[in-house]
């Protein structure tokens, strides 16, 4: 079972947000496991303004297509070229090389900490 990094914040829709002025965004290991092998990502272009909770892309797996939701308000300032080339990185390393994009934050809603997300999903928070 994957453990949840304590330094990230999580949404109920299974996205994570790192710390900082231009945090990285990704999907959790829980989401990756539920989706199965990820084969294609449609990510928002740099410059796109997103609103927390709104769809901003798609994640296509061998099982289904799911919407990707913005975890916070902001502007997309970078997209991870490695996952665009090799979407399986999202399954292999969801909290590292599998990040999806970076945001310049303009607002952050109430997000879950690792313990709260673990309680929601049954995952285990790292210590």
Short mmCIF file of C-alpha atoms in Angstrom, two decimals:
data_model
loop_
_atom_site.label_atom_id
_atom_site.label_comp_id
_atom_site.label_asym_id
_atom_site.label_seq_id
_atom_site.Cartn_x
_atom_site.Cartn_y
_atom_site.Cartn_z
CA UNK A 1 0.00 0.00 0.00
CA UNK A 2 1.26 3.48 -0.85
CA UNK A 3 1.72 5.87 2.03
CA UNK A 4 0.63 9.48 1.79
CA UNK A 5 3.28 12.19 2.02
CA UNK A 6 2.59 14.40 5.05
CA UNK A 7 3.83 17.53 3.25
CA UNK A 8 1.00 17.52 0.68
CA UNK A 9 -2.62 18.63 0.88
CA UNK A 10 -5.40 16.58 -0.72
CA UNK A 11 -8.84 17.03 -2.28
CA UNK A 12 -11.83 14.74 -1.91
CA UNK A 13 -11.51 14.25 -5.69
CA UNK A 14 -8.06 12.63 -5.19
CA UNK A 15 -5.76 15.42 -6.36
CA UNK A 16 -2.81 16.61 -4.30
CA UNK A 17 -1.15 20.01 -3.96
CA UNK A 18 2.40 20.62 -2.74
CA UNK A 19 3.55 23.63 -0.70
CA UNK A 20 5.00 26.86 -2.09
CA UNK A 21 4.08 29.81 -4.26
CA UNK A 22 3.93 27.65 -7.40
CA UNK A 23 2.95 24.24 -6.06
CA UNK A 24 2.88 21.04 -8.05
CA UNK A 25 -0.42 19.22 -8.60
CA UNK A 26 -0.95 15.53 -9.17
CA UNK A 27 -3.35 12.69 -8.53
CA UNK A 28 -3.01 10.38 -5.56
CA UNK A 29 -1.85 6.79 -5.60
CA UNK A 30 -5.39 5.86 -4.50
CA UNK A 31 -6.77 7.45 -7.69
CA UNK A 32 -4.08 5.84 -9.84
CA UNK A 33 -4.84 2.42 -8.37
CA UNK A 34 -8.58 2.90 -8.93
CA UNK A 35 -8.06 4.04 -12.52
CA UNK A 36 -5.61 1.31 -13.49
CA UNK A 37 -2.83 1.86 -16.01
CA UNK A 38 -2.89 5.49 -17.14
CA UNK A 39 -2.35 5.72 -20.89
CA UNK A 40 -3.15 9.35 -21.77
CA UNK A 41 -3.36 12.73 -20.04
CA UNK A 42 -5.08 15.87 -21.24
CA UNK A 43 -3.51 18.64 -19.18
CA UNK A 44 -4.42 22.33 -19.15
CA UNK A 45 -2.12 24.52 -21.25
CA UNK A 46 0.25 26.97 -19.58
CA UNK A 47 -1.58 30.25 -19.00
CA UNK A 48 -4.94 28.62 -18.27
CA UNK A 49 -6.73 30.11 -15.26
CA UNK A 50 -8.38 27.43 -13.14
CA UNK A 51 -10.86 27.51 -10.26
CA UNK A 52 -10.76 25.05 -7.37
CA UNK A 53 -13.12 22.14 -7.95
CA UNK A 54 -13.59 22.78 -11.65
CA UNK A 55 -12.49 20.26 -14.30
CA UNK A 56 -9.21 21.23 -15.95
CA UNK A 57 -8.16 18.10 -17.81
CA UNK A 58 -8.67 14.37 -18.25
CA UNK A 59 -6.94 11.19 -17.18
CA UNK A 60 -7.47 8.23 -19.49
CA UNK A 61 -6.69 4.74 -18.28
CA UNK A 62 -7.22 1.23 -19.54
CA UNK A 63 -10.45 1.20 -17.47
CA UNK A 64 -12.01 4.64 -17.97
CA UNK A 65 -11.68 8.35 -18.61
CA UNK A 66 -11.87 10.60 -15.54
CA UNK A 67 -11.87 14.34 -15.13
CA UNK A 68 -8.97 16.09 -13.47
CA UNK A 69 -10.07 18.82 -11.05
CA UNK A 70 -8.16 21.91 -10.01
CA UNK A 71 -7.29 21.68 -6.29
CA UNK A 72 -6.96 25.47 -5.94
CA UNK A 73 -7.52 28.74 -7.80
CA UNK A 74 -4.65 29.91 -9.96
CA UNK A 75 -2.88 30.02 -13.29
CA UNK A 76 -1.08 27.08 -14.86
CA UNK A 77 2.61 28.04 -15.04
CA UNK A 78 4.15 24.69 -16.06
CA UNK A 79 3.09 21.27 -17.32
CA UNK A 80 5.24 18.20 -16.66
CA UNK A 81 6.60 17.14 -20.07
CA UNK A 82 7.69 13.75 -18.69
CA UNK A 83 4.10 12.62 -17.92
CA UNK A 84 2.86 13.94 -21.26
CA UNK A 85 5.42 11.64 -22.90
CA UNK A 86 5.00 8.73 -20.46
CA UNK A 87 1.65 8.83 -18.58
CA UNK A 88 2.57 5.64 -16.70
CA UNK A 89 4.78 7.82 -14.45
CA UNK A 90 1.56 8.87 -12.70
CA UNK A 91 1.03 5.26 -11.61
CA UNK A 92 4.71 4.54 -10.92
CA UNK A 93 5.58 7.69 -8.93
CA UNK A 94 2.42 9.73 -8.24
CA UNK A 95 4.03 12.01 -5.62
CA UNK A 96 7.36 12.49 -7.41
CA UNK A 97 8.04 12.32 -11.15
CA UNK A 98 4.30 11.84 -11.80
CA UNK A 99 3.30 15.44 -10.97
CA UNK A 100 1.01 16.95 -13.61
CA UNK A 101 1.28 20.74 -13.53
CA UNK A 102 2.27 23.74 -11.42
CA UNK A 103 -0.03 26.57 -10.36
CA UNK A 104 0.57 30.21 -9.46
CA UNK A 105 -1.92 30.31 -6.60
CA UNK A 106 -4.57 32.98 -6.30
CA UNK A 107 -6.66 31.10 -3.73
CA UNK A 108 -6.64 27.84 -1.82
CA UNK A 109 -9.77 26.20 -0.47
CA UNK A 110 -9.84 24.04 2.62
CA UNK A 111 -7.85 20.94 1.68
CA UNK A 112 -7.38 17.71 3.58
CA UNK A 113 -4.13 16.86 5.35
CA UNK A 114 -2.65 13.37 4.98
CA UNK A 115 -4.47 11.98 8.03
CA UNK A 116 -7.85 13.31 6.85
CA UNK A 117 -7.31 11.94 3.32
CA UNK A 118 -6.18 8.61 4.76
CA UNK A 119 -9.40 8.44 6.78
CA UNK A 120 -11.39 9.17 3.61
CA UNK A 121 -9.67 6.51 1.50
CA UNK A 122 -8.31 3.96 3.95
CA UNK A 123 -4.77 4.79 2.82
CA UNK A 124 -1.92 5.13 5.29
CA UNK A 125 -0.30 8.48 6.08
CA UNK A 126 3.50 8.44 6.21
CA UNK A 127 5.25 9.49 9.41
#
